mmCIF file of C-alpha atoms and ligand atoms in Angstrom:
data_model
loop_
_atom_site.group_PDB
_atom_site.id
_atom_site.type_symbol
_atom_site.label_atom_id
_atom_site.label_comp_id
_atom_site.label_asym_id
_atom_site.label_seq_id
_atom_site.Cartn_x
_atom_site.Cartn_y
_atom_site.Cartn_z
ATOM 1 C CA MET A 1 0.259 0.389 0.024
ATOM 2 C CA VAL A 2 0.946 3.351 -0.972
ATOM 3 C CA LEU A 3 0.601 5.866 1.670
ATOM 4 C CA ASP A 4 2.037 8.460 0.036
ATOM 5 C CA ASP A 5 -0.379 8.489 -2.851
ATOM 6 C CA LEU A 6 -2.741 8.264 -0.484
ATOM 7 C CA TYR A 7 -2.515 10.372 1.735
ATOM 8 C CA ARG A 8 -1.683 13.129 -0.815
ATOM 9 C CA GLU A 9 -0.614 16.373 1.720
ATOM 10 C CA VAL A 10 -3.337 18.599 -0.359
ATOM 11 C CA ILE A 11 -6.085 15.529 1.192
ATOM 12 C CA LEU A 12 -4.123 15.704 4.738
ATOM 13 C CA ASP A 13 -4.853 20.140 4.318
ATOM 14 C CA HIS A 14 -8.041 19.869 3.670
ATOM 15 C CA TYR A 15 -8.850 16.945 6.485
ATOM 16 C CA ARG A 16 -7.139 19.058 8.973
ATOM 17 C CA SER A 17 -8.598 22.579 8.120
ATOM 18 C CA PRO A 18 -11.836 21.745 6.452
ATOM 19 C CA ARG A 19 -13.694 24.065 4.229
ATOM 20 C CA ASN A 20 -17.280 24.915 5.036
ATOM 21 C CA LYS A 21 -17.584 22.961 7.918
ATOM 22 C CA GLY A 22 -20.365 24.148 10.095
ATOM 23 C CA THR A 23 -24.278 24.034 10.048
ATOM 24 C CA LEU A 24 -26.661 26.454 8.343
ATOM 25 C CA ALA A 25 -29.314 28.308 9.649
ATOM 26 C CA GLU A 26 -31.370 28.142 6.806
ATOM 27 C CA TYR A 27 -31.118 25.390 4.453
ATOM 28 C CA THR A 28 -33.249 23.613 1.816
ATOM 29 C CA ALA A 29 -32.060 19.876 2.199
ATOM 30 C CA GLU A 30 -30.231 18.343 4.946
ATOM 31 C CA VAL A 31 -28.824 14.894 3.913
ATOM 32 C CA GLU A 32 -27.201 12.379 6.426
ATOM 33 C CA LEU A 33 -25.222 9.646 5.456
ATOM 34 C CA SER A 34 -22.811 6.955 7.258
ATOM 35 C CA ASN A 35 -20.730 4.578 5.982
ATOM 36 C CA PRO A 36 -20.502 1.763 8.787
ATOM 37 C CA VAL A 37 -17.354 -0.185 6.900
ATOM 38 C CA CYS A 38 -15.429 2.913 8.091
ATOM 39 C CA GLY A 39 -17.253 4.639 10.545
ATOM 40 C CA ASP A 40 -17.471 7.787 8.924
ATOM 41 C CA GLU A 41 -20.480 10.398 8.968
ATOM 42 C CA ILE A 42 -21.749 12.688 6.873
ATOM 43 C CA THR A 43 -24.634 15.246 7.733
ATOM 44 C CA LEU A 44 -24.725 17.446 4.512
ATOM 45 C CA TYR A 45 -26.514 21.099 4.532
ATOM 46 C CA LEU A 46 -27.418 22.509 1.248
ATOM 47 C CA LYS A 47 -28.902 26.151 0.346
ATOM 48 C CA VAL A 48 -30.282 26.239 -3.378
ATOM 49 C CA VAL A 49 -31.226 29.403 -4.455
ATOM 50 C CA ASP A 50 -32.409 29.718 -8.294
ATOM 51 C CA ASN A 51 -31.453 26.388 -9.061
ATOM 52 C CA THR A 52 -27.732 27.442 -7.531
ATOM 53 C CA ILE A 53 -25.957 25.891 -4.635
ATOM 54 C CA ASP A 54 -26.022 29.394 -2.851
ATOM 55 C CA GLU A 55 -24.623 27.875 0.391
ATOM 56 C CA ILE A 56 -23.429 24.587 1.647
ATOM 57 C CA ARG A 57 -21.897 23.361 4.901
ATOM 58 C CA PHE A 58 -21.201 19.764 6.522
ATOM 59 C CA GLU A 59 -20.422 18.484 9.641
ATOM 60 C CA GLY A 60 -19.072 14.938 9.729
ATOM 61 C CA ARG A 61 -16.514 12.499 11.561
ATOM 62 C CA GLY A 62 -14.452 10.098 10.316
ATOM 63 C CA CYS A 63 -11.352 8.927 8.394
ATOM 64 C CA SER A 64 -8.981 11.497 6.683
ATOM 65 C CA ILE A 65 -10.474 10.427 2.906
ATOM 66 C CA SER A 66 -14.025 10.679 3.803
ATOM 67 C CA GLN A 67 -13.696 14.367 5.637
ATOM 68 C CA ALA A 68 -11.242 15.788 3.235
ATOM 69 C CA SER A 69 -13.464 14.638 0.381
ATOM 70 C CA ALA A 70 -16.530 15.808 1.946
ATOM 71 C CA SER A 71 -14.218 19.650 2.213
ATOM 72 C CA MET A 72 -13.446 19.540 -1.307
ATOM 73 C CA MET A 73 -16.848 18.822 -3.011
ATOM 74 C CA THR A 74 -18.171 21.594 -0.992
ATOM 75 C CA GLU A 75 -15.626 24.216 -2.632
ATOM 76 C CA ALA A 76 -16.152 22.257 -5.960
ATOM 77 C CA VAL A 77 -19.707 23.145 -6.014
ATOM 78 C CA LYS A 78 -20.194 26.186 -3.889
ATOM 79 C CA GLY A 79 -21.578 28.851 -6.028
ATOM 80 C CA LYS A 80 -22.462 26.356 -9.423
ATOM 81 C CA PRO A 81 -25.518 25.938 -10.548
ATOM 82 C CA VAL A 82 -27.200 22.435 -9.928
ATOM 83 C CA ASP A 83 -26.833 20.808 -13.457
ATOM 84 C CA GLU A 84 -23.303 21.996 -13.097
ATOM 85 C CA ALA A 85 -22.879 20.401 -9.805
ATOM 86 C CA LEU A 86 -24.467 17.562 -11.244
ATOM 87 C CA LYS A 87 -21.669 16.983 -13.652
ATOM 88 C CA ILE A 88 -19.014 17.580 -11.003
ATOM 89 C CA ILE A 89 -20.785 14.391 -9.766
ATOM 90 C CA SER A 90 -20.674 12.379 -12.408
ATOM 91 C CA GLU A 91 -16.979 13.205 -13.322
ATOM 92 C CA PHE A 92 -15.595 12.412 -9.779
ATOM 93 C CA HIS A 93 -17.869 9.133 -9.216
ATOM 94 C CA GLY A 94 -16.178 8.575 -12.893
ATOM 95 C CA MET A 95 -12.483 9.104 -11.699
ATOM 96 C CA MET A 96 -13.538 7.247 -8.590
ATOM 97 C CA LYS A 97 -14.291 3.916 -10.653
ATOM 98 C CA GLY A 98 -11.695 4.625 -12.784
ATOM 99 C CA ASP A 99 -13.718 4.983 -16.171
ATOM 100 C CA ILE A 100 -11.574 8.450 -16.596
ATOM 101 C CA THR A 101 -8.378 9.948 -15.430
ATOM 102 C CA ALA A 102 -7.998 13.523 -13.979
ATOM 103 C CA ASP A 103 -6.177 15.041 -16.830
ATOM 104 C CA GLN A 104 -9.188 14.251 -18.819
ATOM 105 C CA VAL A 105 -11.632 16.616 -16.280
ATOM 106 C CA GLU A 106 -11.027 19.743 -14.547
ATOM 107 C CA LEU A 107 -11.784 19.182 -10.655
ATOM 108 C CA GLY A 108 -8.747 21.006 -9.071
ATOM 109 C CA ASP A 109 -7.579 19.615 -5.381
ATOM 110 C CA LEU A 110 -10.106 16.559 -6.379
ATOM 111 C CA GLU A 111 -8.006 15.124 -8.282
ATOM 112 C CA ALA A 112 -5.683 14.722 -5.697
ATOM 113 C CA LEU A 113 -8.226 11.862 -4.536
ATOM 114 C CA GLN A 114 -7.686 9.734 -7.483
ATOM 115 C CA GLY A 115 -5.135 8.118 -5.981
ATOM 116 C CA VAL A 116 -7.961 6.159 -3.878
ATOM 117 C CA ALA A 117 -9.106 4.660 -6.849
ATOM 118 C CA LYS A 118 -6.666 2.299 -6.173
ATOM 119 C CA PHE A 119 -8.171 1.215 -2.845
ATOM 120 C CA PRO A 120 -11.605 -0.231 -3.508
ATOM 121 C CA VAL A 121 -12.492 0.063 0.694
ATOM 122 C CA ARG A 122 -11.737 3.671 0.445
ATOM 123 C CA ILE A 123 -13.675 4.539 -1.744
ATOM 124 C CA LYS A 124 -16.629 4.601 -0.436
ATOM 125 C CA CYS A 125 -14.973 6.694 2.114
ATOM 126 C CA ALA A 126 -14.339 9.307 -0.469
ATOM 127 C CA LEU A 127 -18.015 8.873 -2.240
ATOM 128 C CA LEU A 128 -20.186 9.433 0.686
ATOM 129 C CA SER A 129 -20.201 13.209 0.812
ATOM 130 C CA TRP A 130 -20.725 12.893 -2.903
ATOM 131 C CA GLU A 131 -23.779 10.576 -2.291
ATOM 132 C CA ALA A 132 -25.150 13.270 0.378
ATOM 133 C CA LEU A 133 -24.548 15.740 -2.536
ATOM 134 C CA GLN A 134 -26.549 13.966 -5.309
ATOM 135 C CA GLN A 135 -29.565 13.165 -2.470
ATOM 136 C CA GLY A 136 -29.352 16.753 -1.358
ATOM 137 C CA LEU A 137 -29.766 18.147 -5.437
ATOM 138 C CA SER A 138 -32.720 15.322 -6.494
ATOM 139 C CA LYS A 139 -34.927 16.565 -3.011
HETATM 140 ZN ZN1 LIG B 201 -13.420 6.426 5.891
#
């Protein structure tokens, strides 16, 4: 197992200083999900206004992959139109499944998570917050 690859510096940075962490006083969707295999928990708060993700925050605990992925996800979709966010979700899923590589898409910091795709048991960790986002957007 190549730990250097899995815990890239950018992942640790998001884990130690998560972006958009906390709750929202007003939100349009709240989704709570867990990954029992690893013990990861995510609660996502979304405020969608005029088909745009106006605000997004999350609370959670668990491994560095799950929490860093949530932090990166909120940065990637905040302020974006819902259809653009759905496209990012599908690209991220594709990268995690190994269907597409990071250089085929513009995922910014999220590309650091590409190494996780090599560790099937951790893919669920990385995808947890994204599943929450998808559910929140379809509410
Ligand atoms: Zn995990």
